[in-house]
Coordinates of C-alpha atoms in Angstrom, one line a residue:
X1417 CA 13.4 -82.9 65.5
X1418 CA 9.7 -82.3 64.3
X1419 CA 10.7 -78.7 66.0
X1420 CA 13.2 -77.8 64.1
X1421 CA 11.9 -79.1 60.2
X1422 CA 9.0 -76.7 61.6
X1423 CA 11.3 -74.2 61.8
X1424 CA 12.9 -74.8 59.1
X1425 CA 9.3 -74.8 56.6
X1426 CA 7.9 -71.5 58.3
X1427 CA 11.5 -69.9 57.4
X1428 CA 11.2 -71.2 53.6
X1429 CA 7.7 -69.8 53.8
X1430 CA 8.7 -66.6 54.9
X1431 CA 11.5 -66.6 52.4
X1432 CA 9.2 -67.4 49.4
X1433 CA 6.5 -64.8 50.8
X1434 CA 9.3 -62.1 51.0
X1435 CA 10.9 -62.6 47.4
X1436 CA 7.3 -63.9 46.0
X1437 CA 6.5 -59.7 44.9
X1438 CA 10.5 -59.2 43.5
X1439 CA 9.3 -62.8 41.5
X1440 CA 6.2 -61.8 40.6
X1441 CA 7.8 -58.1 39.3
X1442 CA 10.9 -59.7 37.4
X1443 CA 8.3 -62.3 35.4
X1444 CA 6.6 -59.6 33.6
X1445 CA 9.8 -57.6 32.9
X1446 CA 11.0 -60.4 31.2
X1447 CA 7.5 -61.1 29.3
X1448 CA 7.8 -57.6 28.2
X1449 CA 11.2 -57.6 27.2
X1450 CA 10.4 -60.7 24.9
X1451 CA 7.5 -59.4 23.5
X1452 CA 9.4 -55.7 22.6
X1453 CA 11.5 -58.3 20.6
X1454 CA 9.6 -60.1 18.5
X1455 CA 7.4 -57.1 17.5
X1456 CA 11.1 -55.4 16.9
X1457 CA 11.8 -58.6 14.9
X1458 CA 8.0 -58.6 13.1
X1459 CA 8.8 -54.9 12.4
X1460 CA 11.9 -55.2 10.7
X1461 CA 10.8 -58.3 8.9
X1462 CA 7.7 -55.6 7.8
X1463 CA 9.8 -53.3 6.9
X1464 CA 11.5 -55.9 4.9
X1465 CA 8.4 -57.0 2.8
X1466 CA 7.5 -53.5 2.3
X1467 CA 11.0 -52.6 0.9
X1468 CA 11.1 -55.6 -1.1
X1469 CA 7.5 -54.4 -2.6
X1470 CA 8.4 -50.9 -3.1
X1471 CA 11.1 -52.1 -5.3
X1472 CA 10.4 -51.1 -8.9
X1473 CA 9.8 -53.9 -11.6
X1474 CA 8.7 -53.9 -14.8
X1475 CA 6.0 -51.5 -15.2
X1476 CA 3.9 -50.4 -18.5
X1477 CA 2.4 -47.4 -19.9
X1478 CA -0.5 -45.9 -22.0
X1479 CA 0.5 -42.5 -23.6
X1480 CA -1.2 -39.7 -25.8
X1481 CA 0.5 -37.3 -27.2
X1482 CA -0.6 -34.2 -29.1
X1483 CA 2.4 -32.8 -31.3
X1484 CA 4.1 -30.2 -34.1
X1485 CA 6.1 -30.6 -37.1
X1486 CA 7.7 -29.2 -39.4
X1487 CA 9.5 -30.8 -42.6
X1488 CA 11.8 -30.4 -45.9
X1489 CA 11.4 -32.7 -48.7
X1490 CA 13.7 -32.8 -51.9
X1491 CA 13.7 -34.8 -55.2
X1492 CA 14.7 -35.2 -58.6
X1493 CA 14.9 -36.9 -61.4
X1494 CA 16.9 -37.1 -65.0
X1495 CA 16.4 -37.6 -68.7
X1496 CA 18.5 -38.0 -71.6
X1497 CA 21.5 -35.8 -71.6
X1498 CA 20.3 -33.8 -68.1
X1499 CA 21.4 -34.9 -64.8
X1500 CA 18.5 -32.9 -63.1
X1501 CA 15.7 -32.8 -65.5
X1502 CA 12.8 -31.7 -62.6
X1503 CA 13.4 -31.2 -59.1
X1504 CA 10.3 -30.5 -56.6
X1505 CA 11.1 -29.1 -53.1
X1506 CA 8.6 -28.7 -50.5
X1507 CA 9.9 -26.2 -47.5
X1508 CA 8.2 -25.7 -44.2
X1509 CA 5.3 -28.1 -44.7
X1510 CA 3.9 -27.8 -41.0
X1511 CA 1.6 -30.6 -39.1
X1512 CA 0.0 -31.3 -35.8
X1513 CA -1.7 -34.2 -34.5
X1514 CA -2.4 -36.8 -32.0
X1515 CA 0.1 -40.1 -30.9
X1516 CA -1.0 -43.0 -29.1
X1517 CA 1.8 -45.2 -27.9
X1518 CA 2.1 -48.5 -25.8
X1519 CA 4.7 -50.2 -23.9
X1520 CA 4.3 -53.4 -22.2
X1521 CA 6.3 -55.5 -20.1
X1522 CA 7.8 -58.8 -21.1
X1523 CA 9.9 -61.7 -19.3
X1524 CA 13.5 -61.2 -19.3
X1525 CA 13.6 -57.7 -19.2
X1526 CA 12.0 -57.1 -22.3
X1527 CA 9.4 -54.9 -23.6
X1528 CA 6.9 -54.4 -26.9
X1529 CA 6.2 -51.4 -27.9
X1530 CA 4.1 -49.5 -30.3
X1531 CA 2.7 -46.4 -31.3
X1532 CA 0.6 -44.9 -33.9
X1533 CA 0.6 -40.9 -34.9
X1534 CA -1.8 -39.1 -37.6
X1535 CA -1.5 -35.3 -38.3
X1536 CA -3.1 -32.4 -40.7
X1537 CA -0.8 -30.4 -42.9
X1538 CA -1.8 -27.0 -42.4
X1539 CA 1.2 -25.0 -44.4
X1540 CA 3.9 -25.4 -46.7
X1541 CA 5.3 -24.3 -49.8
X1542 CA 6.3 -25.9 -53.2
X1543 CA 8.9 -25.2 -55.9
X1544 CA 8.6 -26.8 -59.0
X1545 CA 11.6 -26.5 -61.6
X1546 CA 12.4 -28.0 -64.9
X1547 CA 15.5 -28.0 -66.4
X1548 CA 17.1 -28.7 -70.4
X1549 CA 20.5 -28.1 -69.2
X1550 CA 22.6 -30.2 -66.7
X1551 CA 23.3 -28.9 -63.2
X1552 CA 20.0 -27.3 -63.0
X1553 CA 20.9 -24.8 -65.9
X1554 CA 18.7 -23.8 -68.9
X1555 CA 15.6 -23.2 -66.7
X1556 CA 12.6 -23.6 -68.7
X1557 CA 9.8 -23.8 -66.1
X1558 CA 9.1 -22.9 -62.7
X1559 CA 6.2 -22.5 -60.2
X1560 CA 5.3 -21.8 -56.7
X1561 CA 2.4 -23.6 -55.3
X1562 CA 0.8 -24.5 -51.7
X1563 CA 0.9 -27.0 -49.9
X1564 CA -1.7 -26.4 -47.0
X1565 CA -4.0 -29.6 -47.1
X1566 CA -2.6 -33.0 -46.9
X1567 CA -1.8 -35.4 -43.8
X1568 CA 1.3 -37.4 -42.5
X1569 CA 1.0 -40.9 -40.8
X1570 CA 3.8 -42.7 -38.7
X1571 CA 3.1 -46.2 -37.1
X1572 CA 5.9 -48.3 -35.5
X1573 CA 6.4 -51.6 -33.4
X1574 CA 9.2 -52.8 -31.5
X1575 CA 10.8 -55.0 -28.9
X1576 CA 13.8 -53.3 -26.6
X1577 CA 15.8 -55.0 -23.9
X1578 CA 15.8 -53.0 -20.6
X1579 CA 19.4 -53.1 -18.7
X1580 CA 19.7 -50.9 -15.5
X1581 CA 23.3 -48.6 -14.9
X1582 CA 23.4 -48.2 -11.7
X1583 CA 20.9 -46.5 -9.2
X1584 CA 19.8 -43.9 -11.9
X1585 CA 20.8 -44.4 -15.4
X1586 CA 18.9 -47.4 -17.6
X1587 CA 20.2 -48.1 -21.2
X1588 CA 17.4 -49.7 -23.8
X1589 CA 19.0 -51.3 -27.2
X1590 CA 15.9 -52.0 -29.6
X1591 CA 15.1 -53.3 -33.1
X1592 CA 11.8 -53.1 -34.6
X1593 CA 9.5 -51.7 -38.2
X1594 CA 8.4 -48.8 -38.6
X1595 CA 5.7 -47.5 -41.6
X1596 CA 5.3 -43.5 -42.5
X1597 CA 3.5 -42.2 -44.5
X1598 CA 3.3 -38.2 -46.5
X1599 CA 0.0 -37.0 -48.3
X1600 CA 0.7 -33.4 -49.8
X1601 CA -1.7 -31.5 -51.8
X1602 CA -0.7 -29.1 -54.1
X1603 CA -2.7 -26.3 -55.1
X1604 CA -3.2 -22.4 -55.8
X1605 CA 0.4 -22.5 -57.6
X1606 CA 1.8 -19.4 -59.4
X1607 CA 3.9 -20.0 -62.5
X1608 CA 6.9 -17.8 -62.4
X1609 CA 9.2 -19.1 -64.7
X1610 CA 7.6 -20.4 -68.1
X1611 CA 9.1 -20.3 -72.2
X1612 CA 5.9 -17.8 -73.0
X1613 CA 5.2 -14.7 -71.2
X1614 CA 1.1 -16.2 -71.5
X1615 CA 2.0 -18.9 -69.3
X1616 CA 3.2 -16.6 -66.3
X1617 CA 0.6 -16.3 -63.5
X1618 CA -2.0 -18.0 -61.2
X1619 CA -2.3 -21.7 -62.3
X1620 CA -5.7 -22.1 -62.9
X1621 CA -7.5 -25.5 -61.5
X1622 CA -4.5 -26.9 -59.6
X1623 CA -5.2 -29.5 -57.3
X1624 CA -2.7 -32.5 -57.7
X1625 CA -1.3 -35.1 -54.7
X1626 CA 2.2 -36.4 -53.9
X1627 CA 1.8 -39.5 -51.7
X1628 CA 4.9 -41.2 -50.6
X1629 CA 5.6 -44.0 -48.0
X1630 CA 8.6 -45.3 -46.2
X1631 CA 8.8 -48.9 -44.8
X1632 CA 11.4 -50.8 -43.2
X1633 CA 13.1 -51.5 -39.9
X1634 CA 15.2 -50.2 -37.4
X1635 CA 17.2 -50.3 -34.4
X1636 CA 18.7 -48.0 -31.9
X1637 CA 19.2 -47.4 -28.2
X1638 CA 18.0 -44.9 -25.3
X1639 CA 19.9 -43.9 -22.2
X1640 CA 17.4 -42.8 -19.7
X1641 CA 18.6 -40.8 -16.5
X1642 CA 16.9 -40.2 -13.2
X1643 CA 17.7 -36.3 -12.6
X1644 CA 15.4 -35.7 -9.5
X1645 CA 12.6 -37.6 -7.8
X1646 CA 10.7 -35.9 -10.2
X1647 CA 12.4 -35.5 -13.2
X1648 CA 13.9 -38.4 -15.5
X1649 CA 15.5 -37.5 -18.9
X1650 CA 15.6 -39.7 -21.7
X1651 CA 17.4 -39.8 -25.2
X1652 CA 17.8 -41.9 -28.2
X1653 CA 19.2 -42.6 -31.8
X1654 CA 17.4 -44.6 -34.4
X1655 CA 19.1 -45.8 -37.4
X1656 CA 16.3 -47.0 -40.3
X1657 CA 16.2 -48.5 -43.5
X1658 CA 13.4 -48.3 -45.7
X1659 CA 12.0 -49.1 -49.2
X1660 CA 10.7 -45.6 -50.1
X1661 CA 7.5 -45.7 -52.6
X1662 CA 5.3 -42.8 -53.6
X1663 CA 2.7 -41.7 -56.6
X1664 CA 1.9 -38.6 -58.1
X1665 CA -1.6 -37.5 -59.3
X1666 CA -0.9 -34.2 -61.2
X1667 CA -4.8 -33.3 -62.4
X1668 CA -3.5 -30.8 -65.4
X1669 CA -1.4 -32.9 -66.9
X1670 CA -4.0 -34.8 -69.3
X1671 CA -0.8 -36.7 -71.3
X1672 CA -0.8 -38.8 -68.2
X1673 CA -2.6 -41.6 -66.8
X1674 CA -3.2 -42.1 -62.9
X1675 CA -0.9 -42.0 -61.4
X1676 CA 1.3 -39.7 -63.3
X1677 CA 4.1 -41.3 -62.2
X1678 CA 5.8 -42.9 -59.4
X1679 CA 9.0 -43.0 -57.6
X1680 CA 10.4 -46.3 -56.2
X1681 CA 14.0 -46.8 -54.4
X1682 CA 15.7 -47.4 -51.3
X1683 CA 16.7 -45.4 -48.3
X1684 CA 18.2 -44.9 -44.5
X1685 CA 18.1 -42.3 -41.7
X1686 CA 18.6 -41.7 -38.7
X1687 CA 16.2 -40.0 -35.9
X1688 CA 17.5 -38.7 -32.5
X1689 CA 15.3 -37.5 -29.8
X1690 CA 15.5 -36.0 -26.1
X1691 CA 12.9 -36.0 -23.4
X1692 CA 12.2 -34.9 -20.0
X1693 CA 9.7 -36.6 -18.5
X1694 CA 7.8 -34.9 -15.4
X1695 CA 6.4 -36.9 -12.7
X1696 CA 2.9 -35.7 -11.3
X1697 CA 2.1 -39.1 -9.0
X1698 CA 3.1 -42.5 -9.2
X1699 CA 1.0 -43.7 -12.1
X1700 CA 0.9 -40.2 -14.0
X1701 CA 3.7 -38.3 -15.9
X1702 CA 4.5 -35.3 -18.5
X1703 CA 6.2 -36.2 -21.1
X1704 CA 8.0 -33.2 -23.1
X1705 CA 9.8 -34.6 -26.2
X1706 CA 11.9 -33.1 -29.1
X1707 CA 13.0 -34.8 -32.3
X1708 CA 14.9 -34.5 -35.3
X1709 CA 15.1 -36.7 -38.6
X1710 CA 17.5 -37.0 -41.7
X1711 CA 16.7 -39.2 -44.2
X1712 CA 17.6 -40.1 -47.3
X1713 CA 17.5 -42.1 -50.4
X1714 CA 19.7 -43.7 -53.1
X1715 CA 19.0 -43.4 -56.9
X1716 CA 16.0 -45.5 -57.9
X1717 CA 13.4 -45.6 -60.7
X1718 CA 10.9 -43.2 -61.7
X1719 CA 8.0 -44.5 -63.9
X1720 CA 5.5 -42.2 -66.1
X1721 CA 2.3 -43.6 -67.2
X1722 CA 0.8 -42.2 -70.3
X1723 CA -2.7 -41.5 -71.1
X1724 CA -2.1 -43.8 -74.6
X1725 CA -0.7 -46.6 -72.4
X1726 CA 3.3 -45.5 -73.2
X1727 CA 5.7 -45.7 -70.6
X1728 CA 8.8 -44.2 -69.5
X1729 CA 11.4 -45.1 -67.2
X1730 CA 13.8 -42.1 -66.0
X1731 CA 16.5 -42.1 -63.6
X1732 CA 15.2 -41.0 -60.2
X1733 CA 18.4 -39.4 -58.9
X1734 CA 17.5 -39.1 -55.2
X1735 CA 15.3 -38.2 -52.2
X1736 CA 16.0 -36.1 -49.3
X1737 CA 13.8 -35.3 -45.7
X1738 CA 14.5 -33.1 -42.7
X1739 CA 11.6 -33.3 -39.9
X1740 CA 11.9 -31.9 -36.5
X1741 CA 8.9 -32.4 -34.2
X1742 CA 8.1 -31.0 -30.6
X1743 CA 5.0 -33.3 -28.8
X1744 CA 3.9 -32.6 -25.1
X1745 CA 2.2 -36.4 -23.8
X1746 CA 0.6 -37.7 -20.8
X1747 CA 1.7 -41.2 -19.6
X1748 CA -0.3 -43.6 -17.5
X1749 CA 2.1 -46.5 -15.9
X1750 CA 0.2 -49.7 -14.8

């Protein structure tokens, strides 16, 4: 009996010893094949959080632009018995200058933004024609004068509500109020057009100032596209309505006080603009953008101050702007 339970342990023994190396081979197979998943498990769950960060959310930007433009501005005013008593144009008055704009991230998809724009007139052109006759007939007086000295201001802030189109298009309705501002000088005129033949020639001494401004509000939307990896393109409309104000300082004209007279009324617009925007890393991009704007006013009030304190109130008739404007910007997203 004790024989055989002998016999029986030194053949378990021999058992164990002979499957002991297969046992101790298969425990570290299995060890391995655990630990290959849970790092496959930690690396997809990586991979997860690092998706999940990559994802774009709202971001913000800093921007400085330097840019061109050139504008058209037309107005005139009656009198008794004439529809169009004087009517001053001012052709190809051309700017450049320097933009700072802002936009910052809100909750909800929103977004604040700003910007703030000053430019130099360097060149432009003025007619100035007076009429007795309606429909710009009976010309009495006429001169050509410069308009190379002056500045232009623009200032704007706004709120827009950023909805995404899919994988590459992004539509932004916004509302907001705008302020801009025109400062032309007007000086080394030519009279070409006058009732005595003395009168024709170099207008001694000019040096008079048109200053208007435009305030009001406005709303619009941009549709912004993701061409490439690198390249977005953006574009938008902008309808405005303003209160349109200005003075005039005409230094020859001793009758009058100061200002000579002002213009006062109301007006609307619209501005549309296109951009492609170049991307040179992921905080830096090239902004390229083109812009065009048509406004216009209704009829108003013109007001002349005398010199003796006398007054007169004529029919301002209305008030017309084209502007386009080319600016090339660099954009810093935080």
């Amino acid at each position: 009996m004790v024989g055989r339970d002998m016999f029986r342990g030194l053949g378990t023994l021999a058992l164990m010893t002979m499957l002991a190396p297969a046992s101790a081979h298969a425990e570290p197979e299995t060890e391995a094949r655990a630990r290959v998943s849970s790092e496959a498990n930690s690396e997809s769950h990586a991979n997860s959080e690092s998706e999940a960060s990559s994802e774009p959310g709202p971001r913000g930007s800093l921007s400085l632009r330097t840019f061109y433009r050139s504008e058209d501005l037309k107005w005139h005013f009656a009198a008794a018995g004439v529809n169009v008593r004087s009517e001053l144009s001012w052709d190809d008055v051309e700017s450049t200058g320097l933009e700072a704009a802002a936009q910052i991230p809100l909750p909800g998809s929103l977004e604040l933004r700003g910007q703030i724009g000053y430019g130099r007139i360097f060149d432009g052109e003025i007619q100035d024609s007076d009429y007795n006759g309606s429909n710009r007939t009976l010309e009495f007086s006429r001169s050509i004068s410069q308009t190379d000295r002056g500045s232009v201001w623009d200032a704007s802030l706004g709120l827009g509500w950023k909805r995404a189109l899919g994988l590459r298009f992004a539509i932004t309705p916004f509302v907001g109020v705008s302020y801009h501002q025109q400062n032309y000088n007007i000086r080394d005129g030519l009279q070409v057009v006058a009732l005595l033949p003395s009168s024709l020639g170099p207008i001694a001494g000019l040096d008079s100032d048109y200053e208007g401004e435009w305030y009001g509000f406005f709303f619009g939307a941009e549709v912004r596209h993701r061409w490439s990896e690198r390249l977005d393109l953006r574009a938008s409309f902008t309808s405005h309505a303003f209160e349109y104000r200005a003075d005039a300082f005409f230094n020859l004209r001793t009758d009058l006080g100061d200002p000579s007279f002002s213009h006062k009324t109301t007006a609307e617009g619209t501005t549309l603009e296109g951009e492609a925007i170049f991307q040179l890393d992921p905080r830096w991009t090239l902004e390229l953008t083109l812009s065009a704007r048509t406004w216009e006013s209704d009829s108003g009030r013109t007001t002349f101050r005398f010199a003796s304190g006398a007054r007169d109130f004529p029919r301002f008739n209305d008030l017309d702007l084209e502007a386009t404007r080319v600016s090339l910007g660099l954009v810093y997203s935080f």
